[in-house]
Amino acid sequence: MREEPYKILIVEDEEALSDVLVERFQNEGFNVIKAQDGEQALTMALAEQPDLILLDIVMPKMSGLEMLEKLRADERGKEIMVMMLTNLSDNESVQKAVASNAVHILVKSDWDISSIVQDVRDKLANLPKKA
C-alpha cells in the first residue's frame, strides 16, 4: 500500500469549480495543489512533480493545450499523468490533447465530482508505489 498521499495539481480558472474540486480531493485524502492559469500551472507542475494534473483547456495567460505541450517538452514533465477538463467538445482540441499524451478528456457537462474522483483513482492505481 502506498504510504504517502497522491499529489494532484488542479488547474482551473473558474474559482467556484476549483474550490469544489480542491475540497473534494482533500477530503478524499489527496495532497492537492492548485493553479488558476497555464503559466502558473506549468511552473508548479515542473517544481512539484504531481502524480496527476487535472487541466482545464480554456484558461488565461496560457491555454491548457499549450501548457501540456510545454510540459511534455521538458524532461521533468514527460511522464506526469494529465487529465483534461473542458467545456469544449470540438474534435481539434481533443485530438491535440490526445497527441500530447493526455490520459483522459473530461467534458465538464458530462461528469459529477464523484465520477471524476473515481476516474483519478483508477488512473493513479497503475502508478508505482512510493514509500
mmCIF file of N, CA and C in Angstrom:
data_model
loop_
_atom_site.group_PDB
_atom_site.id
_atom_site.type_symbol
_atom_site.label_atom_id
_atom_site.label_comp_id
_atom_site.label_asym_id
_atom_site.label_seq_id
_atom_site.Cartn_x
_atom_site.Cartn_y
_atom_site.Cartn_z
ATOM 1 N N MET A 1 0.835 -1.193 0.000
ATOM 2 C CA MET A 1 0.000 0.000 0.000
ATOM 3 C C MET A 1 0.876 1.252 0.000
ATOM 4 N N ARG A 2 0.477 2.232 -0.693
ATOM 5 C CA ARG A 2 1.211 3.478 -0.787
ATOM 6 C C ARG A 2 1.151 4.205 0.551
ATOM 7 N N GLU A 3 2.302 4.711 0.998
ATOM 8 C CA GLU A 3 2.356 5.337 2.315
ATOM 9 C C GLU A 3 2.114 6.832 2.296
ATOM 10 N N GLU A 4 2.370 7.491 1.194
ATOM 11 C CA GLU A 4 2.110 8.935 1.139
ATOM 12 C C GLU A 4 0.940 9.190 0.204
ATOM 13 N N PRO A 5 0.182 10.252 0.445
ATOM 14 C CA PRO A 5 -0.976 10.522 -0.419
ATOM 15 C C PRO A 5 -0.535 10.934 -1.823
ATOM 16 N N TYR A 6 -1.381 10.627 -2.782
ATOM 17 C CA TYR A 6 -1.117 11.087 -4.141
ATOM 18 C C TYR A 6 -1.191 12.608 -4.178
ATOM 19 N N LYS A 7 -0.297 13.199 -4.959
ATOM 20 C CA LYS A 7 -0.302 14.652 -5.126
ATOM 21 C C LYS A 7 -0.923 14.962 -6.484
ATOM 22 N N ILE A 8 -1.978 15.786 -6.461
ATOM 23 C CA ILE A 8 -2.582 16.206 -7.715
ATOM 24 C C ILE A 8 -2.564 17.728 -7.818
ATOM 25 N N LEU A 9 -2.392 18.182 -9.033
ATOM 26 C CA LEU A 9 -2.438 19.611 -9.342
ATOM 27 C C LEU A 9 -3.742 19.865 -10.074
ATOM 28 N N ILE A 10 -4.572 20.728 -9.516
ATOM 29 C CA ILE A 10 -5.834 21.101 -10.151
ATOM 30 C C ILE A 10 -5.633 22.458 -10.812
ATOM 31 N N VAL A 11 -5.851 22.497 -12.116
ATOM 32 C CA VAL A 11 -5.659 23.718 -12.892
ATOM 33 C C VAL A 11 -7.012 24.111 -13.484
ATOM 34 N N GLU A 12 -7.630 25.100 -12.855
ATOM 35 C CA GLU A 12 -8.988 25.524 -13.226
ATOM 36 C C GLU A 12 -9.120 26.998 -12.906
ATOM 37 N N ASP A 13 -9.526 27.794 -13.907
ATOM 38 C CA ASP A 13 -9.642 29.234 -13.680
ATOM 39 C C ASP A 13 -11.006 29.645 -13.133
ATOM 40 N N GLU A 14 -12.008 28.777 -13.202
ATOM 41 C CA GLU A 14 -13.306 29.078 -12.604
ATOM 42 C C GLU A 14 -13.185 28.797 -11.110
ATOM 43 N N GLU A 15 -13.127 29.859 -10.316
ATOM 44 C CA GLU A 15 -12.823 29.731 -8.889
ATOM 45 C C GLU A 15 -13.781 28.811 -8.145
ATOM 46 N N ALA A 16 -15.065 28.905 -8.420
ATOM 47 C CA ALA A 16 -16.040 28.067 -7.711
ATOM 48 C C ALA A 16 -15.783 26.587 -7.984
ATOM 49 N N LEU A 17 -15.550 26.234 -9.231
ATOM 50 C CA LEU A 17 -15.271 24.839 -9.582
ATOM 51 C C LEU A 17 -13.940 24.392 -8.987
ATOM 52 N N SER A 18 -12.945 25.247 -9.060
ATOM 53 C CA SER A 18 -11.633 24.938 -8.485
ATOM 54 C C SER A 18 -11.760 24.634 -6.997
ATOM 55 N N ASP A 19 -12.486 25.482 -6.268
ATOM 56 C CA ASP A 19 -12.654 25.293 -4.827
ATOM 57 C C ASP A 19 -13.368 23.982 -4.510
ATOM 58 N N VAL A 20 -14.380 23.645 -5.289
ATOM 59 C CA VAL A 20 -15.120 22.399 -5.077
ATOM 60 C C VAL A 20 -14.203 21.192 -5.315
ATOM 61 N N LEU A 21 -13.431 21.231 -6.391
ATOM 62 C CA LEU A 21 -12.522 20.129 -6.699
ATOM 63 C C LEU A 21 -11.443 19.983 -5.625
ATOM 64 N N VAL A 22 -10.843 21.093 -5.229
ATOM 65 C CA VAL A 22 -9.800 21.056 -4.200
ATOM 66 C C VAL A 22 -10.356 20.461 -2.910
ATOM 67 N N GLU A 23 -11.500 20.963 -2.463
ATOM 68 C CA GLU A 23 -12.090 20.475 -1.211
ATOM 69 C C GLU A 23 -12.405 18.984 -1.283
ATOM 70 N N ARG A 24 -12.991 18.557 -2.383
ATOM 71 C CA ARG A 24 -13.372 17.146 -2.510
ATOM 72 C C ARG A 24 -12.147 16.230 -2.501
ATOM 73 N N PHE A 25 -11.120 16.601 -3.278
ATOM 74 C CA PHE A 25 -9.926 15.763 -3.325
ATOM 75 C C PHE A 25 -9.178 15.772 -1.987
ATOM 76 N N GLN A 26 -9.151 16.897 -1.299
ATOM 77 C CA GLN A 26 -8.533 16.928 0.031
ATOM 78 C C GLN A 26 -9.304 16.025 0.994
ATOM 79 N N ASN A 27 -10.624 16.078 0.934
ATOM 80 C CA ASN A 27 -11.457 15.218 1.787
ATOM 81 C C ASN A 27 -11.264 13.737 1.473
ATOM 82 N N GLU A 28 -10.859 13.445 0.247
ATOM 83 C CA GLU A 28 -10.617 12.059 -0.172
ATOM 84 C C GLU A 28 -9.192 11.612 0.151
ATOM 85 N N GLY A 29 -8.396 12.493 0.782
ATOM 86 C CA GLY A 29 -7.061 12.114 1.225
ATOM 87 C C GLY A 29 -5.927 12.443 0.276
ATOM 88 N N PHE A 30 -6.206 13.208 -0.767
ATOM 89 C CA PHE A 30 -5.162 13.602 -1.708
ATOM 90 C C PHE A 30 -4.415 14.831 -1.200
ATOM 91 N N ASN A 31 -3.154 14.949 -1.573
ATOM 92 C CA ASN A 31 -2.377 16.162 -1.371
ATOM 93 C C ASN A 31 -2.662 17.022 -2.601
ATOM 94 N N VAL A 32 -3.310 18.168 -2.422
ATOM 95 C CA VAL A 32 -3.787 18.973 -3.547
ATOM 96 C C VAL A 32 -3.052 20.308 -3.611
ATOM 97 N N ILE A 33 -2.603 20.640 -4.814
ATOM 98 C CA ILE A 33 -2.097 21.971 -5.106
ATOM 99 C C ILE A 33 -2.934 22.500 -6.259
ATOM 100 N N LYS A 34 -3.008 23.836 -6.383
ATOM 101 C CA LYS A 34 -3.863 24.351 -7.453
ATOM 102 C C LYS A 34 -3.216 25.534 -8.147
ATOM 103 N N ALA A 35 -3.628 25.715 -9.393
ATOM 104 C CA ALA A 35 -3.184 26.842 -10.209
ATOM 105 C C ALA A 35 -4.402 27.365 -10.951
ATOM 106 N N GLN A 36 -4.362 28.672 -11.292
ATOM 107 C CA GLN A 36 -5.518 29.272 -11.952
ATOM 108 C C GLN A 36 -5.240 29.726 -13.377
ATOM 109 N N ASP A 37 -4.026 29.515 -13.864
ATOM 110 C CA ASP A 37 -3.738 29.813 -15.269
ATOM 111 C C ASP A 37 -2.631 28.884 -15.748
ATOM 112 N N GLY A 38 -2.433 28.836 -17.040
ATOM 113 C CA GLY A 38 -1.474 27.910 -17.630
ATOM 114 C C GLY A 38 -0.037 28.176 -17.244
ATOM 115 N N GLU A 39 0.352 29.435 -17.142
ATOM 116 C CA GLU A 39 1.732 29.755 -16.766
ATOM 117 C C GLU A 39 2.037 29.266 -15.359
ATOM 118 N N GLN A 40 1.155 29.589 -14.428
ATOM 119 C CA GLN A 40 1.331 29.158 -13.040
ATOM 120 C C GLN A 40 1.331 27.630 -12.965
ATOM 121 N N ALA A 41 0.469 26.999 -13.728
ATOM 122 C CA ALA A 41 0.371 25.538 -13.721
ATOM 123 C C ALA A 41 1.663 24.886 -14.198
ATOM 124 N N LEU A 42 2.258 25.414 -15.257
ATOM 125 C CA LEU A 42 3.493 24.840 -15.783
ATOM 126 C C LEU A 42 4.607 24.945 -14.748
ATOM 127 N N THR A 43 4.749 26.100 -14.146
ATOM 128 C CA THR A 43 5.773 26.303 -13.119
ATOM 129 C C THR A 43 5.573 25.341 -11.958
ATOM 130 N N MET A 44 4.333 25.232 -11.484
ATOM 131 C CA MET A 44 4.038 24.357 -10.344
ATOM 132 C C MET A 44 4.238 22.881 -10.697
ATOM 133 N N ALA A 45 3.820 22.491 -11.895
ATOM 134 C CA ALA A 45 3.949 21.085 -12.298
ATOM 135 C C ALA A 45 5.413 20.662 -12.344
ATOM 136 N N LEU A 46 6.252 21.511 -12.911
ATOM 137 C CA LEU A 46 7.665 21.157 -13.015
ATOM 138 C C LEU A 46 8.355 21.166 -11.662
ATOM 139 N N ALA A 47 7.963 22.074 -10.784
ATOM 140 C CA ALA A 47 8.584 22.164 -9.458
ATOM 141 C C ALA A 47 8.058 21.098 -8.495
ATOM 142 N N GLU A 48 6.758 20.866 -8.516
ATOM 143 C CA GLU A 48 6.110 19.995 -7.525
ATOM 144 C C GLU A 48 6.033 18.526 -7.939
ATOM 145 N N GLN A 49 6.138 18.247 -9.235
ATOM 146 C CA GLN A 49 6.070 16.882 -9.749
ATOM 147 C C GLN A 49 4.853 16.118 -9.205
ATOM 148 N N PRO A 50 3.644 16.611 -9.498
ATOM 149 C CA PRO A 50 2.449 15.895 -9.018
ATOM 150 C C PRO A 50 2.314 14.539 -9.706
ATOM 151 N N ASP A 51 1.537 13.663 -9.079
ATOM 152 C CA ASP A 51 1.263 12.359 -9.676
ATOM 153 C C ASP A 51 0.303 12.497 -10.854
ATOM 154 N N LEU A 52 -0.579 13.495 -10.768
ATOM 155 C CA LEU A 52 -1.585 13.695 -11.812
ATOM 156 C C LEU A 52 -1.984 15.163 -11.846
ATOM 157 N N ILE A 53 -2.293 15.651 -13.047
ATOM 158 C CA ILE A 53 -2.772 17.021 -13.229
ATOM 159 C C ILE A 53 -4.171 16.968 -13.830
ATOM 160 N N LEU A 54 -5.112 17.668 -13.200
ATOM 161 C CA LEU A 54 -6.425 17.915 -13.794
ATOM 162 C C LEU A 54 -6.301 19.282 -14.448
ATOM 163 N N LEU A 55 -6.366 19.335 -15.766
ATOM 164 C CA LEU A 55 -6.001 20.531 -16.516
ATOM 165 C C LEU A 55 -7.147 21.018 -17.389
ATOM 166 N N ASP A 56 -7.624 22.224 -17.098
ATOM 167 C CA ASP A 56 -8.655 22.859 -17.920
ATOM 168 C C ASP A 56 -8.009 23.277 -19.243
ATOM 169 N N ILE A 57 -8.743 23.192 -20.341
ATOM 170 C CA ILE A 57 -8.196 23.581 -21.638
ATOM 171 C C ILE A 57 -8.231 25.093 -21.823
ATOM 172 N N VAL A 58 -9.360 25.720 -21.506
ATOM 173 C CA VAL A 58 -9.506 27.158 -21.742
ATOM 174 C C VAL A 58 -9.162 27.910 -20.460
ATOM 175 N N MET A 59 -8.021 28.630 -20.513
ATOM 176 C CA MET A 59 -7.545 29.372 -19.342
ATOM 177 C C MET A 59 -6.841 30.645 -19.780
ATOM 178 N N PRO A 60 -6.697 31.589 -18.838
ATOM 179 C CA PRO A 60 -5.956 32.820 -19.157
ATOM 180 C C PRO A 60 -4.445 32.566 -19.212
ATOM 181 N N LYS A 61 -3.753 33.481 -19.836
ATOM 182 C CA LYS A 61 -2.287 33.534 -19.954
ATOM 183 C C LYS A 61 -1.702 32.450 -20.837
ATOM 184 N N MET A 62 -2.121 31.200 -20.668
ATOM 185 C CA MET A 62 -1.646 30.089 -21.487
ATOM 186 C C MET A 62 -2.722 29.012 -21.441
ATOM 187 N N SER A 63 -3.157 28.551 -22.597
ATOM 188 C CA SER A 63 -4.207 27.530 -22.621
ATOM 189 C C SER A 63 -3.687 26.214 -22.040
ATOM 190 N N GLY A 64 -4.612 25.360 -21.673
ATOM 191 C CA GLY A 64 -4.232 24.048 -21.172
ATOM 192 C C GLY A 64 -3.485 23.234 -22.210
ATOM 193 N N LEU A 65 -3.872 23.367 -23.477
ATOM 194 C CA LEU A 65 -3.183 22.635 -24.532
ATOM 195 C C LEU A 65 -1.748 23.122 -24.694
ATOM 196 N N GLU A 66 -1.550 24.438 -24.636
ATOM 197 C CA GLU A 66 -0.198 24.992 -24.734
ATOM 198 C C GLU A 66 0.623 24.571 -23.510
ATOM 199 N N MET A 67 0.011 24.627 -22.344
ATOM 200 C CA MET A 67 0.701 24.219 -21.117
ATOM 201 C C MET A 67 1.122 22.757 -21.214
ATOM 202 N N LEU A 68 0.226 21.904 -21.713
ATOM 203 C CA LEU A 68 0.525 20.484 -21.848
ATOM 204 C C LEU A 68 1.677 20.262 -22.826
ATOM 205 N N GLU A 69 1.670 20.983 -23.928
ATOM 206 C CA GLU A 69 2.755 20.892 -24.908
ATOM 207 C C GLU A 69 4.106 21.247 -24.268
ATOM 208 N N LYS A 70 4.135 22.346 -23.514
ATOM 209 C CA LYS A 70 5.369 22.779 -22.855
ATOM 210 C C LYS A 70 5.779 21.813 -21.752
ATOM 211 N N LEU A 71 4.807 21.260 -21.052
ATOM 212 C CA LEU A 71 5.089 20.267 -20.020
ATOM 213 C C LEU A 71 5.780 19.056 -20.638
ATOM 214 N N ARG A 72 5.249 18.576 -21.749
ATOM 215 C CA ARG A 72 5.806 17.395 -22.408
ATOM 216 C C ARG A 72 7.181 17.672 -23.028
ATOM 217 N N ALA A 73 7.475 18.927 -23.333
ATOM 218 C CA ALA A 73 8.770 19.287 -23.920
ATOM 219 C C ALA A 73 9.886 19.284 -22.879
ATOM 220 N N ASP A 74 9.540 19.317 -21.607
ATOM 221 C CA ASP A 74 10.514 19.336 -20.516
ATOM 222 C C ASP A 74 10.669 17.910 -19.973
ATOM 223 N N GLU A 75 11.906 17.475 -19.768
ATOM 224 C CA GLU A 75 12.154 16.124 -19.244
ATOM 225 C C GLU A 75 11.364 15.847 -17.975
ATOM 226 N N ARG A 76 11.247 16.847 -17.099
ATOM 227 C CA ARG A 76 10.559 16.656 -15.826
ATOM 228 C C ARG A 76 9.057 16.464 -16.001
ATOM 229 N N GLY A 77 8.516 16.825 -17.154
ATOM 230 C CA GLY A 77 7.074 16.757 -17.356
ATOM 231 C C GLY A 77 6.593 15.686 -18.308
ATOM 232 N N LYS A 78 7.512 14.928 -18.865
ATOM 233 C CA LYS A 78 7.132 13.930 -19.877
ATOM 234 C C LYS A 78 6.215 12.835 -19.346
ATOM 235 N N GLU A 79 6.418 12.445 -18.097
ATOM 236 C CA GLU A 79 5.696 11.290 -17.565
ATOM 237 C C GLU A 79 4.547 11.641 -16.627
ATOM 238 N N ILE A 80 4.323 12.918 -16.348
ATOM 239 C CA ILE A 80 3.240 13.295 -15.433
ATOM 240 C C ILE A 80 1.896 13.005 -16.104
ATOM 241 N N MET A 81 1.042 12.280 -15.401
ATOM 242 C CA MET A 81 -0.277 11.960 -15.922
ATOM 243 C C MET A 81 -1.143 13.216 -15.973
ATOM 244 N N VAL A 82 -1.851 13.411 -17.090
ATOM 245 C CA VAL A 82 -2.695 14.594 -17.259
ATOM 246 C C VAL A 82 -4.088 14.163 -17.710
ATOM 247 N N MET A 83 -5.095 14.682 -17.002
ATOM 248 C CA MET A 83 -6.489 14.521 -17.412
ATOM 249 C C MET A 83 -6.994 15.911 -17.765
ATOM 250 N N MET A 84 -7.537 16.060 -18.954
ATOM 251 C CA MET A 84 -8.005 17.355 -19.432
ATOM 252 C C MET A 84 -9.466 17.572 -19.051
ATOM 253 N N LEU A 85 -9.761 18.792 -18.622
ATOM 254 C CA LEU A 85 -11.136 19.219 -18.331
ATOM 255 C C LEU A 85 -11.516 20.255 -19.376
ATOM 256 N N THR A 86 -12.719 20.150 -19.917
ATOM 257 C CA THR A 86 -13.106 21.125 -20.921
ATOM 258 C C THR A 86 -14.613 21.295 -21.006
ATOM 259 N N ASN A 87 -15.010 22.474 -21.430
ATOM 260 C CA ASN A 87 -16.394 22.716 -21.830
ATOM 261 C C ASN A 87 -16.517 22.513 -23.325
ATOM 262 N N LEU A 88 -15.381 22.399 -23.973
ATOM 263 C CA LEU A 88 -15.355 22.252 -25.427
ATOM 264 C C LEU A 88 -15.592 20.800 -25.802
ATOM 265 N N SER A 89 -16.257 20.609 -26.898
ATOM 266 C CA SER A 89 -16.397 19.245 -27.396
ATOM 267 C C SER A 89 -15.897 19.168 -28.833
ATOM 268 N N ASP A 90 -15.100 20.190 -29.235
ATOM 269 C CA ASP A 90 -14.601 20.169 -30.601
ATOM 270 C C ASP A 90 -13.474 19.152 -30.737
ATOM 271 N N ASN A 91 -13.496 18.463 -31.853
ATOM 272 C CA ASN A 91 -12.536 17.382 -32.090
ATOM 273 C C ASN A 91 -11.098 17.852 -32.154
ATOM 274 N N GLU A 92 -10.853 19.071 -32.617
ATOM 275 C CA GLU A 92 -9.484 19.565 -32.744
ATOM 276 C C GLU A 92 -8.802 19.648 -31.377
ATOM 277 N N SER A 93 -9.486 20.199 -30.374
ATOM 278 C CA SER A 93 -8.913 20.286 -29.033
ATOM 279 C C SER A 93 -8.675 18.898 -28.444
ATOM 280 N N VAL A 94 -9.625 18.009 -28.640
ATOM 281 C CA VAL A 94 -9.490 16.646 -28.139
ATOM 282 C C VAL A 94 -8.303 15.960 -28.806
ATOM 283 N N GLN A 95 -8.167 16.120 -30.128
ATOM 284 C CA GLN A 95 -7.054 15.496 -30.844
ATOM 285 C C GLN A 95 -5.705 16.034 -30.380
ATOM 286 N N LYS A 96 -5.618 17.343 -30.131
ATOM 287 C CA LYS A 96 -4.371 17.932 -29.636
ATOM 288 C C LYS A 96 -4.027 17.382 -28.261
ATOM 289 N N ALA A 97 -5.014 17.252 -27.400
ATOM 290 C CA ALA A 97 -4.774 16.713 -26.058
ATOM 291 C C ALA A 97 -4.298 15.268 -26.133
ATOM 292 N N VAL A 98 -4.930 14.479 -26.973
ATOM 293 C CA VAL A 98 -4.539 13.082 -27.140
ATOM 294 C C VAL A 98 -3.121 12.996 -27.714
ATOM 295 N N ALA A 99 -2.808 13.853 -28.671
ATOM 296 C CA ALA A 99 -1.471 13.858 -29.275
ATOM 297 C C ALA A 99 -0.391 14.202 -28.260
ATOM 298 N N SER A 100 -0.753 14.942 -27.223
ATOM 299 C CA SER A 100 0.206 15.318 -26.175
ATOM 300 C C SER A 100 0.145 14.367 -24.983
ATOM 301 N N ASN A 101 -0.428 13.205 -25.206
ATOM 302 C CA ASN A 101 -0.482 12.144 -24.194
ATOM 303 C C ASN A 101 -1.319 12.467 -22.963
ATOM 304 N N ALA A 102 -2.409 13.180 -23.132
ATOM 305 C CA ALA A 102 -3.373 13.309 -22.040
ATOM 306 C C ALA A 102 -3.993 11.930 -21.852
ATOM 307 N N VAL A 103 -4.171 11.497 -20.612
ATOM 308 C CA VAL A 103 -4.676 10.151 -20.374
ATOM 309 C C VAL A 103 -6.194 10.071 -20.416
ATOM 310 N N HIS A 104 -6.850 11.221 -20.350
ATOM 311 C CA HIS A 104 -8.314 11.213 -20.320
ATOM 312 C C HIS A 104 -8.815 12.623 -20.609
ATOM 313 N N ILE A 105 -9.906 12.736 -21.333
ATOM 314 C CA ILE A 105 -10.532 14.024 -21.615
ATOM 315 C C ILE A 105 -11.915 13.994 -20.963
ATOM 316 N N LEU A 106 -12.198 14.964 -20.090
ATOM 317 C CA LEU A 106 -13.488 15.031 -19.412
ATOM 318 C C LEU A 106 -14.216 16.295 -19.854
ATOM 319 N N VAL A 107 -15.369 16.126 -20.479
ATOM 320 C CA VAL A 107 -16.212 17.268 -20.827
ATOM 321 C C VAL A 107 -17.023 17.591 -19.581
ATOM 322 N N LYS A 108 -16.870 18.819 -19.079
ATOM 323 C CA LYS A 108 -17.426 19.202 -17.781
ATOM 324 C C LYS A 108 -18.911 18.896 -17.640
ATOM 325 N N SER A 109 -19.676 19.046 -18.697
ATOM 326 C CA SER A 109 -21.117 18.812 -18.603
ATOM 327 C C SER A 109 -21.457 17.328 -18.468
ATOM 328 N N ASP A 110 -20.464 16.452 -18.688
ATOM 329 C CA ASP A 110 -20.716 15.007 -18.684
ATOM 330 C C ASP A 110 -20.322 14.295 -17.394
ATOM 331 N N TRP A 111 -19.852 15.015 -16.374
ATOM 332 C CA TRP A 111 -19.413 14.320 -15.170
ATOM 333 C C TRP A 111 -19.880 15.010 -13.907
ATOM 334 N N ASP A 112 -19.817 14.242 -12.817
ATOM 335 C CA ASP A 112 -20.049 14.815 -11.494
ATOM 336 C C ASP A 112 -18.769 14.598 -10.686
ATOM 337 N N ILE A 113 -18.688 15.220 -9.528
ATOM 338 C CA ILE A 113 -17.456 15.189 -8.731
ATOM 339 C C ILE A 113 -17.084 13.758 -8.332
ATOM 340 N N SER A 114 -18.055 12.950 -7.949
ATOM 341 C CA SER A 114 -17.755 11.567 -7.544
ATOM 342 C C SER A 114 -17.129 10.779 -8.680
ATOM 343 N N SER A 115 -17.626 10.966 -9.895
ATOM 344 C CA SER A 115 -17.071 10.209 -11.020
ATOM 345 C C SER A 115 -15.662 10.673 -11.366
ATOM 346 N N ILE A 116 -15.381 11.954 -11.214
ATOM 347 C CA ILE A 116 -14.025 12.423 -11.504
ATOM 348 C C ILE A 116 -13.046 11.905 -10.453
ATOM 349 N N VAL A 117 -13.454 11.849 -9.196
ATOM 350 C CA VAL A 117 -12.595 11.280 -8.145
ATOM 351 C C VAL A 117 -12.297 9.822 -8.474
ATOM 352 N N GLN A 118 -13.308 9.079 -8.889
ATOM 353 C CA GLN A 118 -13.101 7.666 -9.224
ATOM 354 C C GLN A 118 -12.204 7.523 -10.446
ATOM 355 N N ASP A 119 -12.392 8.373 -11.465
ATOM 356 C CA ASP A 119 -11.517 8.341 -12.643
ATOM 357 C C ASP A 119 -10.068 8.592 -12.246
ATOM 358 N N VAL A 120 -9.843 9.558 -11.373
ATOM 359 C CA VAL A 120 -8.482 9.866 -10.910
ATOM 360 C C VAL A 120 -7.913 8.668 -10.157
ATOM 361 N N ARG A 121 -8.690 8.088 -9.256
ATOM 362 C CA ARG A 121 -8.221 6.899 -8.512
ATOM 363 C C ARG A 121 -7.863 5.763 -9.474
ATOM 364 N N ASP A 122 -8.703 5.534 -10.480
ATOM 365 C CA ASP A 122 -8.445 4.470 -11.451
ATOM 366 C C ASP A 122 -7.135 4.703 -12.197
ATOM 367 N N LYS A 123 -6.894 5.945 -12.616
ATOM 368 C CA LYS A 123 -5.656 6.270 -13.347
ATOM 369 C C LYS A 123 -4.434 6.110 -12.445
ATOM 370 N N LEU A 124 -4.542 6.560 -11.192
ATOM 371 C CA LEU A 124 -3.411 6.505 -10.269
ATOM 372 C C LEU A 124 -3.120 5.088 -9.764
ATOM 373 N N ALA A 125 -4.076 4.195 -9.868
ATOM 374 C CA ALA A 125 -3.890 2.822 -9.394
ATOM 375 C C ALA A 125 -2.739 2.126 -10.106
ATOM 376 N N ASN A 126 -2.384 2.584 -11.290
ATOM 377 C CA ASN A 126 -1.320 1.957 -12.068
ATOM 378 C C ASN A 126 0.064 2.546 -11.815
ATOM 379 N N LEU A 127 0.139 3.582 -10.984
ATOM 380 C CA LEU A 127 1.442 4.191 -10.696
ATOM 381 C C LEU A 127 2.267 3.301 -9.775
ATOM 382 N N PRO A 128 3.578 3.338 -9.919
ATOM 383 C CA PRO A 128 4.432 2.613 -8.971
ATOM 384 C C PRO A 128 4.255 3.170 -7.558
ATOM 385 N N LYS A 129 4.400 2.321 -6.586
ATOM 386 C CA LYS A 129 4.236 2.742 -5.190
ATOM 387 C C LYS A 129 5.414 3.597 -4.746
ATOM 388 N N LYS A 130 5.121 4.583 -3.877
ATOM 389 C CA LYS A 130 6.163 5.394 -3.246
ATOM 390 C C LYS A 130 6.196 5.062 -1.765
ATOM 391 N N ALA A 131 7.379 5.029 -1.206
ATOM 392 C CA ALA A 131 7.494 4.746 0.233
ATOM 393 C C ALA A 131 7.451 6.027 1.030
#
